[in-house]
Amino acid sequence: MAGRVTPVLLCGGSGTRLWPLSTDSSPKQLLALTGPETMLQLTAARVPPGDLFAEPLVVAAAALADSVEGQLASRATLILEPSARNTAPAAALAALTAEPGDLLLVMPSDHLIADVAAFHAAVAEGVKLAERDMLVVFGVPPTRAETGYGYIKRGAPLGDRAFAAERFVEKPERKTAEAWLRQGGYDWNAGIFLFRAGAFLDALATHAPEVLAAARDALAAGTRAGGRRLPDADAFARSPSISIDYAVMEKAERIAVVPVEMGWSDIGSWAALYDVSAIDESGNALSAGTLAIDSTGCLLRSTGPRVVAIGVENLVVIATGDSVLVVPRDQSQRVREAVERIAAEPKSDD
Amino acid sequence: MAGRVTPVLLCGGSGTRLWPLSTDSSPKQLLALTGPETMLQLTAARVPPGDLFAEPLVVAAAALADSVEGQLASRATLILEPSARNTAPAAALAALTAEPGDLLLVMPSDHLIADVAAFHAAVAEGVKLAERDMLVVFGVPPTRAETGYGYIKRGAPLGDRAFAAERFVEKPERKTAEAWLRQGGYDWNAGIFLFRAGAFLDALATHAPEVLAAARDALAAGTRAGGRRLPDADAFARSPSISIDYAVMEKAERIAVVPVEMGWSDIGSWAALYDVSAIDESGNALSAGTLAIDSTGCLLRSTGPRVVAIGVENLVVIATGDSVLVVPRDQSQRVREAVERIAAEPKSDD
């Protein structure tokens, strides 16, 4: 597969930021949020096997194996995480499964990228750098003073469209984010990486050897079943739980950032989903089974009961057969408060 | 049953003002809204057989017969309306079933009366007038400039606590309602009446003979089954659909009004239910299966999915397994817009 890029779809998330639709057993990547296809399906469709991409590796939570396989029509290799250890160990499993020279495009499976052509162009740009054994991260030029993402500071230019990554910075304060937005030169860290498998493993060996050892041991002691690889649970559990950013990117040399405006969203809240949804003439984003009367700025979704909103503004209403969430759009990140409160309830409660 | 009053519980309503909880098959009178007992059960419990009251007559929509009987433990006589013709024909059925000298207390079965002692005292006062063959209506002194009710203007005093009814007036304009509230002498028409069966039938014969004829024919051609009386459908359908007020009260002589402050509410909207509900320290009225986080002034109810509201104010959220309603409390009377919109939808719609 000389020159082709192997997509590594990280499918281990168990987020509840889109509760009550997303749950541990039905995380965001497995949900159809923006159309008939799920986020995982959209992600896979974005990197179709062909001239640019090879067949993908999918690293998924073991509990989601059947769901993931059912959603992917292709012959993806499925690597099943016995436990959730964040992205660095997951990427290590993929890198160890690939050949050292393989180019790996490591990406979350629950993000939206509206401009796929721009994304592909950025990947092609990244390939040039990764082939020089650089670790590439894709950056999204900020469009607002977002405090919920990490940022990457651009350093010296590397060709026309890339930069040395001068610094990775965690979620900033509001004033800092505003300053960066004004002055430019900072990009959101979208969590999408491109590197040779060998280069990433080398960096792990240097900066996070416990991660590498645990992943290697887990694969060595693991099993295979059809297209599935099942790393050993005990060995894998010895890895620290750590992200690619913390384990490698914030420490390694030879990191490049490729900024790309590609209509990216992590759909990290109901408000973010509203922002990427088709909005009707009343300013509402309505899914089937919902009705808005004299209402505006609302996101209404249901997988269960019919939802009717009358005379409300900028409200999120999400219904399933089990639960109904009602929250102002600009407070929709507070859904975790509900999840925490419910998790803390006695089980016999009604 | 000399001197005792026979309660006539009108149980034919099919209101949807409390949609989605109230529906045609589950109207307000059959719902438990203020506690474990249904409105019908509360109404029956308010007029228990004993010194003051005889066993009740219940006039109910035929389709609700089993539900009504299931909710009433007592040996009530059930008169089943073959079709909905409003309150005058329903009361006529009851009056024809009773003896002419019987005192009938005709009342809706979906209203709330918090101060039962005051109600009983008013009934005792009304009995004195009804025994003189007057038609008595109970009035509720207004506490706000309500435009949703009819009013009764007080005329000359009849003893300490009653007045001749000078005039019945339909739902007024806002300014009129405000003026009446200021000047006094007007009471809300709560739709509760007390009269001898014979006096009411005489008034019907004079002012609404078609109603009387249809009810008489329907009973004559009808059947009995256990404690149920089943008037003939064709005969009953020949009655005009008309209220007691229109048919008799607005036209007859010898009408008395007994004003009584008794914590009355017709619970005619979700806002009205909030007003009579137990309010927690955050200002919310919450039923089981609901959770309010950083919210105030809300009415949350569910008979189905768990409802969680975060960061909202003065909102009504009502959930059943079929439907979820979200509406500001001060717009909750707009629920009928939703009901109309849904009724107008093609059936295959989703």
XYZ file of C-alpha atoms in Angstrom:
700
model
C 0.000 0.000 0.000
C 2.875 2.309 -0.819
C 1.820 5.921 -0.422
C -1.729 5.110 0.565
C -2.969 6.241 3.926
C -4.550 3.825 6.367
C -7.382 5.483 8.257
C -7.499 4.606 11.945
C -10.986 5.265 13.226
C -11.060 5.712 16.982
C -14.415 4.417 18.104
C -14.015 4.004 21.834
C -15.897 7.041 23.072
C -18.675 6.727 25.578
C -19.676 10.351 25.785
C -22.891 11.546 27.302
C -22.694 15.110 26.062
C -25.628 14.391 23.805
C -27.663 12.694 26.519
C -30.349 11.373 26.428
C -29.626 10.290 22.866
C -26.043 9.314 23.546
C -25.430 6.828 26.312
C -22.658 4.420 27.216
C -24.220 1.704 25.095
C -25.140 4.088 22.298
C -22.335 6.668 22.095
C -22.254 9.588 19.726
C -20.261 7.854 16.983
C -23.007 5.269 16.557
C -25.805 7.856 16.277
C -27.301 9.350 13.121
C -27.239 13.027 14.077
C -26.966 14.980 10.863
C -28.762 12.735 8.410
C -29.501 9.078 7.798
C -25.902 7.934 8.329
C -24.237 7.599 11.720
C -21.195 9.641 12.653
C -19.068 6.494 12.257
C -20.517 5.830 8.825
C -19.899 9.426 7.785
C -16.343 9.185 9.083
C -15.689 5.963 7.176
C -17.263 7.390 4.022
C -14.884 10.341 4.275
C -11.854 8.060 3.833
C -13.023 5.560 1.209
C -10.582 2.839 0.109
C -9.077 3.918 -3.219
C -6.144 5.905 -4.544
C -5.631 7.930 -1.384
C -6.823 5.597 1.360
C -6.338 1.935 2.232
C -8.889 -0.168 4.133
C -9.383 1.301 7.607
C -8.381 0.029 10.993
C -11.136 0.542 13.519
C -10.233 0.659 17.198
C -13.431 0.236 19.154
C -14.619 -0.490 22.655
C -15.124 -4.242 22.892
C -18.716 -3.763 24.045
C -19.511 -1.920 20.815
C -17.986 -4.519 18.484
C -21.218 -5.815 16.989
C -22.726 -2.373 16.594
C -19.596 -1.043 14.914
C -19.327 -4.004 12.579
C -22.997 -3.729 11.718
C -22.590 -0.101 10.750
C -19.498 -0.664 8.584
C -20.175 -2.456 5.346
C -16.495 -2.720 4.419
C -13.835 -5.181 5.413
C -12.396 -2.995 8.149
C -10.032 -4.606 10.603
C -11.548 -4.234 14.048
C -9.221 -3.889 17.041
C -11.196 -4.213 20.248
C -10.100 -2.257 23.298
C -10.674 -4.453 26.362
C -10.971 -1.280 28.441
C -11.078 2.456 27.865
C -7.540 3.868 28.154
C -7.936 7.031 26.070
C -6.464 7.604 22.617
C -2.718 6.948 22.982
C -3.050 3.221 23.780
C -5.748 2.897 21.103
C -3.484 4.457 18.485
C -0.624 2.267 19.709
C -2.705 -0.856 19.046
C -3.330 0.383 15.509
C 0.289 1.329 14.888
C 1.492 -2.071 16.083
C -1.049 -3.805 13.854
C 0.151 -1.872 10.789
C 3.546 -2.081 9.069
C 6.104 0.440 10.386
C 6.161 2.252 7.073
C 2.374 2.606 6.823
C 0.951 6.083 6.919
C -1.774 6.220 9.560
C -4.503 8.842 9.661
C -5.776 8.647 13.232
C -9.127 10.292 13.715
C -12.150 10.349 15.982
C -15.227 8.690 14.517
C -17.727 11.152 15.929
C -16.733 14.430 14.308
C -18.288 16.216 11.392
C -16.289 17.465 8.405
C -18.471 19.296 5.920
C -15.794 20.064 3.309
C -14.325 16.681 2.478
C -12.313 18.030 -0.465
C -10.521 20.444 1.842
C -9.896 17.611 4.259
C -8.425 15.404 1.528
C -6.197 18.236 0.331
C -4.942 18.693 3.881
C -4.276 14.983 4.193
C -2.289 15.068 0.931
C -0.304 17.957 2.355
C 0.213 16.051 5.578
C 1.427 12.983 3.716
C 4.420 14.944 2.428
C 5.412 15.745 5.995
C 4.633 12.331 7.434
C 6.782 10.745 4.750
C 9.641 12.770 6.235
C 8.797 11.057 9.556
C 7.121 14.053 11.046
C 4.092 13.672 13.315
C 1.312 15.707 11.751
C -1.699 17.174 13.491
C -4.513 18.914 11.679
C -5.587 22.255 13.065
C -8.839 24.096 12.610
C -8.540 27.902 12.406
C -10.818 29.159 15.184
C -14.051 30.936 14.305
C -14.950 31.865 17.877
C -13.243 32.227 21.260
C -13.893 28.617 22.164
C -12.754 27.519 25.613
C -13.670 23.891 25.178
C -10.836 22.831 22.874
C -7.066 22.574 23.035
C -5.101 24.854 20.724
C -1.910 24.479 18.712
C 0.385 27.463 18.199
C 1.874 27.680 14.730
C 5.661 28.005 14.503
C 7.917 28.292 11.482
C 6.323 27.587 8.089
C 6.935 24.186 6.526
C 6.042 24.788 2.914
C 2.924 26.614 1.816
C 0.280 25.109 4.035
C 1.999 23.664 7.079
C 3.840 24.884 10.117
C 6.028 23.484 12.789
C 3.846 23.078 15.871
C 5.402 25.464 18.351
C 3.229 24.542 21.302
C 0.166 22.538 22.318
C -2.004 24.327 24.850
C -4.901 23.007 26.859
C -8.347 24.554 27.030
C -7.728 28.264 27.599
C -9.512 30.868 29.688
C -12.047 33.026 27.888
C -9.763 36.087 27.690
C -6.913 33.989 26.335
C -9.130 32.412 23.725
C -10.336 35.862 22.692
C -6.775 37.141 22.388
C -5.736 34.173 20.254
C -8.750 34.626 18.031
C -7.762 38.272 17.469
C -4.052 37.742 16.909
C -4.280 34.519 14.872
C -1.628 31.821 14.629
C -3.490 29.445 16.895
C -5.577 26.545 15.648
C -8.025 24.237 17.387
C -6.669 20.791 17.974
C -9.203 18.599 16.202
C -7.594 15.364 17.359
C -6.768 14.202 13.838
C -3.219 12.954 13.313
C -1.132 11.637 10.449
C 2.158 9.784 10.842
C 4.071 6.710 9.871
C 3.290 3.891 12.268
C 6.996 3.574 13.006
C 7.440 7.258 13.752
C 4.581 7.208 16.217
C 5.896 4.056 17.907
C 9.340 5.627 18.161
C 7.809 8.673 19.842
C 5.860 6.455 22.216
C 9.038 4.556 23.066
C 10.677 7.816 24.008
C 7.838 9.667 25.732
C 5.342 7.022 26.884
C 7.086 3.649 27.011
C 4.463 2.157 29.377
C 1.791 2.774 26.777
C 3.838 1.077 24.088
C 4.715 -1.874 26.296
C 1.132 -2.433 27.386
C -0.184 -2.292 23.821
C 2.546 -4.610 22.539
C 1.973 -7.124 25.350
C -1.789 -6.949 24.870
C -1.512 -7.781 21.182
C 1.059 -10.528 21.781
C -1.173 -12.191 24.381
C -4.344 -11.450 22.472
C -6.387 -13.468 20.015
C -7.937 -13.089 16.583
C -11.411 -13.954 15.418
C -12.270 -13.276 11.803
C -11.479 -9.628 11.118
C -11.317 -8.888 14.828
C -8.243 -8.579 16.970
C -8.770 -9.016 20.672
C -5.880 -7.676 22.751
C -5.376 -9.219 26.172
C -7.357 -7.376 28.810
C -4.893 -7.652 31.702
C -1.953 -6.511 29.631
C -3.878 -3.615 28.101
C -5.133 -2.492 31.493
C -1.506 -1.859 32.523
C -1.350 1.082 30.119
C -1.887 4.506 31.591
C -5.048 6.163 30.359
C -3.663 9.014 28.308
C -4.387 10.926 25.139
C -2.163 11.102 22.041
C -1.663 14.785 22.800
C -0.433 14.282 26.351
C 1.558 11.132 25.616
C 3.340 12.317 22.511
C 2.378 15.529 20.798
C 3.071 17.909 23.645
C 6.528 16.391 24.123
C 7.888 15.120 20.821
C 10.078 16.939 18.283
C 9.227 17.104 14.615
C 5.536 17.924 15.038
C 3.829 19.678 12.144
C 0.437 21.351 12.093
C -1.617 21.589 8.933
C -4.372 24.147 9.393
C -7.467 23.434 7.350
C -10.851 25.079 7.110
C -13.055 22.099 6.474
C -16.359 22.728 8.203
C -15.246 20.809 11.237
C -17.395 20.263 14.309
C -17.011 17.797 17.122
C -20.755 18.141 17.810
C -19.811 18.366 21.440
C -23.166 19.666 22.610
C -26.743 19.990 21.450
C -25.984 23.615 20.632
C -23.176 22.452 18.335
C -25.566 20.077 16.599
C -28.022 22.937 16.101
C -25.207 24.961 14.533
C -24.569 22.328 11.861
C -28.223 21.411 11.278
C -30.556 22.494 8.517
C -32.543 25.380 9.964
C -36.094 26.022 8.800
C -37.611 29.417 8.060
C -38.573 29.792 11.719
C -35.020 29.208 12.852
C -35.666 25.745 14.195
C -33.844 22.466 13.621
C -36.587 19.854 13.737
C -36.345 16.132 13.330
C -39.154 13.759 12.427
C -41.809 13.455 15.092
C -41.430 16.999 16.358
C -43.602 20.065 15.936
C -42.726 23.687 16.704
C -45.564 26.204 16.974
C -44.682 29.888 17.187
C -41.198 28.913 18.339
C -37.775 29.917 17.111
C -34.153 28.953 17.560
C -35.075 25.524 18.857
C -33.555 22.098 18.393
C -36.233 19.430 18.712
C -35.404 15.748 18.308
C -37.127 12.578 19.265
C -36.583 8.876 18.891
C -39.677 8.186 20.956
C -42.703 10.312 21.818
C -43.888 13.110 19.589
C -42.457 16.428 20.783
C -44.531 19.608 20.566
C -43.092 22.983 21.534
C -45.296 26.065 21.664
C -44.140 29.643 22.102
C -40.562 28.932 23.153
C -37.223 30.334 22.014
C -33.733 28.940 21.741
C -34.665 25.776 23.545
C -33.327 22.254 23.147
C -35.821 19.428 23.639
C -34.561 15.881 23.164
C -36.830 12.913 23.750
C -36.244 9.201 23.757
C -38.550 6.483 24.991
C -36.724 6.702 28.323
C -35.941 10.355 28.881
C -36.756 13.915 27.921
C -34.234 16.744 28.185
C -35.272 20.398 28.153
C -32.505 23.002 28.301
C -31.810 26.421 26.790
C -29.523 26.057 23.782
C -26.827 28.237 25.320
C -26.738 26.034 28.411
C -26.804 22.702 26.628
C -23.340 21.730 27.861
C -25.002 21.385 31.283
C -26.460 18.060 30.242
C -23.700 16.369 32.224
C -25.252 17.769 35.406
C -28.345 15.763 34.589
C -26.332 12.653 33.819
C -24.463 12.976 37.112
C -27.635 13.558 39.114
C -29.327 10.552 37.564
C -26.282 8.326 38.050
C -26.258 9.294 41.736
C -29.893 8.322 42.297
C -30.832 5.178 44.189
C -31.825 2.520 41.686
C -35.265 1.950 43.167
C -36.156 5.581 42.571
C -39.044 6.527 40.397
C -84.696 10.827 50.824
C -86.565 13.823 52.249
C -84.278 16.839 52.473
C -81.191 15.016 51.242
C -79.486 16.242 48.127
C -78.779 13.925 45.216
C -75.452 14.784 43.592
C -75.513 14.635 39.810
C -71.966 14.219 38.568
C -71.560 15.317 34.969
C -68.865 13.132 33.524
C -69.219 13.617 29.793
C -66.326 15.943 29.100
C -63.731 15.095 26.504
C -61.487 18.078 26.997
C -57.996 18.308 25.621
C -56.940 21.412 27.529
C -54.564 19.252 29.520
C -53.170 17.480 26.463
C -51.150 15.298 26.203
C -52.351 13.878 29.523
C -56.016 14.434 28.774
C -57.372 12.905 25.595
C -60.789 11.893 24.327
C -60.393 8.448 25.835
C -58.796 9.747 29.019
C -60.483 13.077 29.794
C -59.609 15.324 32.678
C -62.215 13.941 35.096
C -60.595 10.510 34.933
C -57.059 11.802 35.623
C -55.268 12.020 38.955
C -53.960 15.576 38.742
C -53.648 16.849 42.287
C -52.910 13.666 44.198
C -53.549 9.942 44.070
C -57.300 10.335 43.432
C -58.826 11.271 40.101
C -60.900 14.402 39.663
C -64.013 12.247 39.510
C -63.056 10.457 42.709
C -62.386 13.766 44.446
C -65.724 15.073 43.230
C -67.586 12.009 44.498
C -65.734 12.148 47.824
C -66.876 15.741 48.208
C -70.540 14.671 48.308
C -70.486 11.474 50.364
C -73.784 9.671 50.989
C -74.937 10.573 54.500
C -76.998 13.194 56.254
C -76.621 15.839 53.573
C -76.221 13.786 50.399
C -77.955 10.780 48.859
C -76.268 8.295 46.502
C -75.123 10.127 43.370
C -76.393 9.966 39.842
C -73.514 9.924 37.377
C -74.162 11.047 33.816
C -71.248 9.878 31.712
C -70.260 9.447 28.109
C -71.131 5.890 27.136
C -67.574 5.245 25.991
C -66.296 6.023 29.473
C -68.744 3.760 31.324
C -66.261 1.119 32.442
C -63.620 3.648 33.447
C -66.144 5.671 35.434
C -67.571 2.622 37.172
C -64.069 1.396 37.949
C -63.198 4.669 39.623
C -66.368 4.856 41.718
C -66.543 2.362 44.560
C -70.097 3.264 45.497
C -73.432 2.169 44.124
C -73.870 5.205 41.925
C -76.542 5.061 39.277
C -74.856 5.503 35.927
C -76.766 7.222 33.127
C -74.892 6.821 29.861
C -75.093 9.570 27.271
C -75.227 7.957 23.832
C -73.708 11.142 22.375
C -72.272 14.394 23.673
C -75.070 17.026 23.764
C -73.635 19.379 26.405
C -74.946 19.774 29.939
C -78.680 20.585 29.576
C -79.662 17.229 28.067
C -77.382 15.445 30.543
C -79.053 17.190 33.477
C -82.450 16.449 31.942
C -81.668 12.727 31.940
C -80.790 12.957 35.622
C -83.853 15.023 36.522
C -86.143 12.579 34.730
C -84.513 9.652 36.506
C -85.057 11.282 39.912
C -88.359 11.976 41.666
C -89.773 15.446 40.932
C -89.315 16.513 44.545
C -85.673 15.407 44.746
C -83.075 18.085 45.266
C -80.370 17.715 42.622
C -76.870 19.152 42.946
C -75.599 19.193 39.374
C -71.842 19.585 39.115
C -68.930 18.967 36.802
C -66.724 16.067 37.825
C -63.425 17.688 36.834
C -63.244 20.718 39.101
C -61.290 21.222 42.275
C -62.818 22.529 45.495
C -60.246 22.935 48.230
C -62.572 24.112 51.017
C -65.201 21.393 51.221
C -66.713 22.797 54.426
C -67.421 26.100 52.678
C -68.921 24.184 49.778
C -71.194 22.188 52.072
C -72.310 25.343 53.859
C -73.176 26.897 50.508
C -75.126 23.804 49.505
C -77.073 23.972 52.773
C -77.841 27.616 52.000
C -78.866 26.662 48.475
C -81.175 23.950 49.751
C -83.312 26.590 51.491
C -83.795 28.348 48.165
C -84.248 25.209 46.081
C -86.940 24.026 48.462
C -88.799 27.203 47.485
C -88.493 25.951 43.886
C -85.786 28.366 42.933
C -83.006 27.363 40.552
C -79.748 27.928 42.402
C -76.336 28.508 40.873
C -73.158 28.723 42.915
C -70.908 31.665 42.159
C -67.227 32.071 42.862
C -66.130 35.613 43.796
C -63.448 36.472 41.240
C -59.821 36.740 42.357
C -58.501 37.948 39.000
C -59.811 39.540 35.813
C -60.459 36.184 34.194
C -61.794 36.258 30.631
C -62.240 32.503 30.342
C -65.364 32.127 32.479
C -68.958 33.282 32.387
C -70.092 35.652 35.156
C -73.285 36.082 37.144
C -74.366 39.524 38.282
C -75.810 39.615 41.781
C -79.238 41.254 42.162
C -81.364 41.745 45.259
C -80.289 39.892 48.398
C -82.148 36.707 49.281
C -81.279 36.242 52.920
C -77.749 36.553 54.278
C -75.741 34.653 51.737
C -77.715 34.538 48.515
C -78.884 36.901 45.822
C -81.301 36.922 42.988
C -79.288 36.335 39.836
C -79.769 39.564 37.893
C -77.965 38.496 34.764
C -75.777 35.737 33.296
C -72.994 37.050 31.087
C -70.676 35.180 28.771
C -66.886 35.384 28.811
C -66.098 39.114 28.972
C -63.412 41.237 27.368
C -60.365 41.952 29.475
C -61.393 45.531 30.337
C -64.859 44.400 31.329
C -63.462 41.670 33.537
C -61.163 44.188 35.186
C -64.029 46.581 35.820
C -66.167 43.838 37.374
C -63.278 42.753 39.560
C -62.929 46.327 40.828
C -66.586 47.072 41.381
C -67.630 43.675 42.753
C -71.075 42.131 42.581
C -70.109 39.704 39.830
C -69.254 36.055 40.449
C -67.725 33.413 38.221
C -70.216 30.847 37.027
C -68.700 27.609 38.257
C -71.321 25.463 36.552
C -72.664 24.033 39.819
C -76.447 24.071 40.202
C -78.977 23.068 42.820
C -82.701 22.642 42.170
C -85.623 20.333 42.598
C -85.841 17.944 39.681
C -89.370 19.136 38.996
C -88.428 22.799 39.004
C -85.672 22.187 36.484
C -87.934 20.096 34.256
C -90.572 22.831 34.412
C -87.992 25.377 33.316
C -86.877 23.087 30.487
C -90.479 22.666 29.386
C -90.777 26.424 29.134
C -87.403 27.414 27.710
C -85.979 24.314 26.010
C -88.795 21.891 25.281
C -86.815 20.025 22.601
C -84.205 19.129 25.194
C -86.833 17.822 27.563
C -88.639 15.865 24.852
C -85.458 14.250 23.567
C -84.330 13.239 27.052
C -87.779 11.863 27.947
C -88.010 9.903 24.696
C -84.471 8.605 25.080
C -85.183 7.256 28.561
C -88.530 5.797 27.515
C -86.954 3.968 24.575
C -83.812 3.123 26.492
C -82.741 0.083 28.453
C -81.308 -0.792 31.848
C -78.432 -3.066 32.737
C -77.552 -3.440 36.405
C -77.009 0.043 37.786
C -76.705 1.478 34.285
C -79.367 3.279 32.335
C -78.871 3.391 28.604
C -81.005 6.048 26.903
C -81.884 5.480 23.276
C -79.253 6.951 20.967
C -81.540 8.140 18.156
C -83.962 9.844 20.493
C -81.188 11.506 22.501
C -79.470 12.721 19.340
C -82.571 14.784 18.566
C -81.754 17.081 21.488
C -79.968 20.300 20.688
C -76.469 20.431 22.110
C -76.796 23.152 24.719
C -75.591 24.038 28.184
C -77.720 24.406 31.296
C -76.836 28.097 31.285
C -78.034 28.755 27.745
C -81.023 26.469 27.924
C -82.420 27.596 31.249
C -80.413 29.855 33.516
C -80.107 32.817 31.204
C -83.842 32.773 30.536
C -85.704 31.488 33.570
C -87.193 33.423 36.468
C -86.487 32.574 40.078
C -82.749 32.091 39.708
C -80.647 32.529 42.830
C -76.894 32.827 43.108
C -75.019 31.695 46.204
C -71.500 33.120 46.165
C -68.963 30.963 47.932
C -65.229 31.196 48.400
C -64.263 27.549 48.389
C -60.862 27.287 46.702
C -62.480 26.485 43.404
C -60.517 25.795 40.228
C -61.648 24.231 36.988
C -58.005 23.295 36.274
C -58.650 24.544 32.790
C -55.004 24.747 31.796
C -51.602 23.516 32.875
C -51.032 26.941 34.417
C -54.171 26.453 36.526
C -52.862 23.087 37.689
C -49.561 24.709 38.654
C -51.521 27.276 40.679
C -53.174 24.578 42.806
C -50.111 22.310 43.077
C -47.638 21.915 45.913
C -44.691 24.110 44.982
C -41.198 23.189 46.140
C -38.579 25.588 47.467
C -37.407 26.306 43.935
C -40.885 27.279 42.836
C -41.468 24.126 40.824
C -44.370 21.683 40.804
C -42.756 18.339 40.098
C -44.329 14.945 39.780
C -42.584 11.591 40.104
C -40.125 10.883 37.337
C -39.153 14.491 36.800
C -36.038 16.434 37.726
C -35.528 20.202 37.709
C -31.968 21.529 37.831
C -31.453 25.251 38.358
C -35.015 25.834 37.177
C -37.892 27.743 38.705
C -41.605 28.252 38.200
C -41.921 25.039 36.229
C -44.596 22.387 36.075
C -43.053 19.038 35.147
C -45.169 15.907 34.855
C -44.647 12.564 33.248
C -46.503 9.313 32.904
C -43.784 7.981 30.632
C -40.171 8.993 30.083
C -38.141 10.685 32.784
C -38.234 14.471 32.307
C -35.171 16.581 33.065
C -35.255 20.366 32.817
C -32.089 22.411 33.222
C -31.860 26.167 33.525
C -35.417 27.017 32.492
C -38.074 29.279 34.001
C -41.854 29.214 34.109
C -42.045 26.329 31.702
C -44.566 23.525 31.449
C -43.242 20.138 30.333
C -45.710 17.267 30.162
C -44.641 13.853 28.927
C -46.519 10.668 28.210
C -45.296 7.622 26.383
C -46.804 9.111 23.234
C -46.202 12.827 23.411
C -44.208 15.595 25.026
C -45.529 19.137 25.409
C -43.245 22.094 26.114
C -44.875 25.498 26.572
C -44.352 28.579 28.735
C -46.723 28.511 31.691
C -48.385 31.759 30.699
C -49.151 30.375 27.245
C -50.360 26.971 28.349
C -53.892 27.563 27.064
C -52.345 27.310 23.583
C -52.217 23.542 23.913
C -55.317 23.394 21.730
C -53.247 24.719 18.832
C -51.125 21.613 19.126
C -54.140 19.350 19.354
C -55.644 20.955 16.258
C -52.412 20.727 14.296
C -51.968 17.079 15.162
C -55.593 16.250 14.367
C -55.118 17.861 10.947
C -52.077 15.764 10.073
C -52.269 12.926 7.572
C -52.356 9.702 9.512
C -49.309 8.216 7.794
C -47.212 11.175 8.836
C -44.117 10.797 10.946
